[in-house]
Amino acid sequence: MDEREASLENYMGGWWDGCSQCSAWCDEINDAETDEKKQQIIDENLTHYAGVWLCEDCLNDVKAREEG
Ligand SMILES: [Zn+2]
């Protein structure tokens, strides 16, 4: 199990904060009726990066910052 899977497993069934920087998708994920639906929203919109979940905008910000 990789780090992303471990994190996903850890959060599944519990509360999602959505994007760790801007909380995007938080409501959508927590309102999802099934784990499948939840996972689909996560797969489509959040990326596990450097130990946290980020939306596409924040992922681009973080990467841009890292590249200086
Ligand atoms: Zn974000």
Coordinates of C-alpha atoms and ligand atoms in Angstrom, one line a residue:
M1 CA 0.0 0.0 0.0
D2 CA 1.5 3.3 -1.0
E3 CA 1.2 6.6 0.9
R4 CA -1.8 7.8 -1.1
E5 CA -3.7 4.6 -0.6
A6 CA -2.9 4.6 3.1
S7 CA -4.1 8.2 3.4
L8 CA -7.3 7.4 1.4
E9 CA -8.0 4.4 3.6
N10 CA -7.4 6.5 6.7
Y11 CA -10.0 9.2 5.7
M12 CA -12.6 6.9 4.1
G13 CA -15.6 6.6 6.4
G14 CA -14.5 9.6 8.3
W15 CA -14.5 13.4 7.8
W16 CA -12.8 14.9 4.8
D17 CA -11.3 18.4 4.9
G18 CA -11.1 18.5 1.2
C19 CA -8.1 20.4 -0.2
S20 CA -5.8 20.9 2.8
Q21 CA -5.1 24.5 1.6
C22 CA -8.4 25.9 0.6
S23 CA -10.9 23.2 1.7
A24 CA -12.2 22.8 -1.9
W25 CA -14.5 19.8 -2.3
C26 CA -14.9 19.4 1.4
D27 CA -18.7 19.6 1.3
E28 CA -19.0 17.6 -1.9
I29 CA -17.0 14.7 -0.5
N30 CA -18.7 14.7 2.9
D31 CA -22.2 14.9 1.3
A32 CA -21.5 12.0 -1.1
E33 CA -23.9 9.2 -0.4
T34 CA -21.6 6.3 -1.0
D35 CA -17.9 5.6 -0.7
E36 CA -17.8 5.0 -4.4
K37 CA -19.2 8.4 -5.1
K38 CA -16.8 9.9 -2.5
Q39 CA -13.8 8.2 -4.1
Q40 CA -14.9 9.4 -7.5
I41 CA -14.9 13.0 -6.4
I42 CA -11.5 12.6 -4.8
D43 CA -10.0 10.8 -7.8
E44 CA -11.3 13.5 -10.1
N45 CA -10.5 16.6 -8.1
L46 CA -7.9 16.0 -5.4
T47 CA -4.3 14.9 -5.6
H48 CA -2.3 13.4 -2.8
Y49 CA 1.0 15.3 -2.8
A50 CA 3.7 15.6 -0.2
G51 CA 1.5 14.0 2.4
V52 CA -1.6 16.2 1.9
W53 CA -4.6 16.3 -0.4
L54 CA -4.7 19.3 -2.8
C55 CA -7.1 20.5 -5.4
E56 CA -5.8 21.3 -8.8
D57 CA -5.3 25.0 -8.2
C58 CA -3.4 24.5 -4.9
L59 CA -1.3 21.7 -6.4
N60 CA -0.2 24.1 -9.1
D61 CA 0.6 26.8 -6.5
V62 CA 2.6 24.4 -4.4
K63 CA 4.5 23.1 -7.4
A64 CA 5.2 26.6 -8.7
R65 CA 6.5 27.6 -5.2
E66 CA 8.7 24.6 -5.1
E67 CA 10.2 25.4 -8.4
G68 CA 10.8 29.0 -7.2
Ligands
ZN1 ZN -7.2 24.0 -2.9

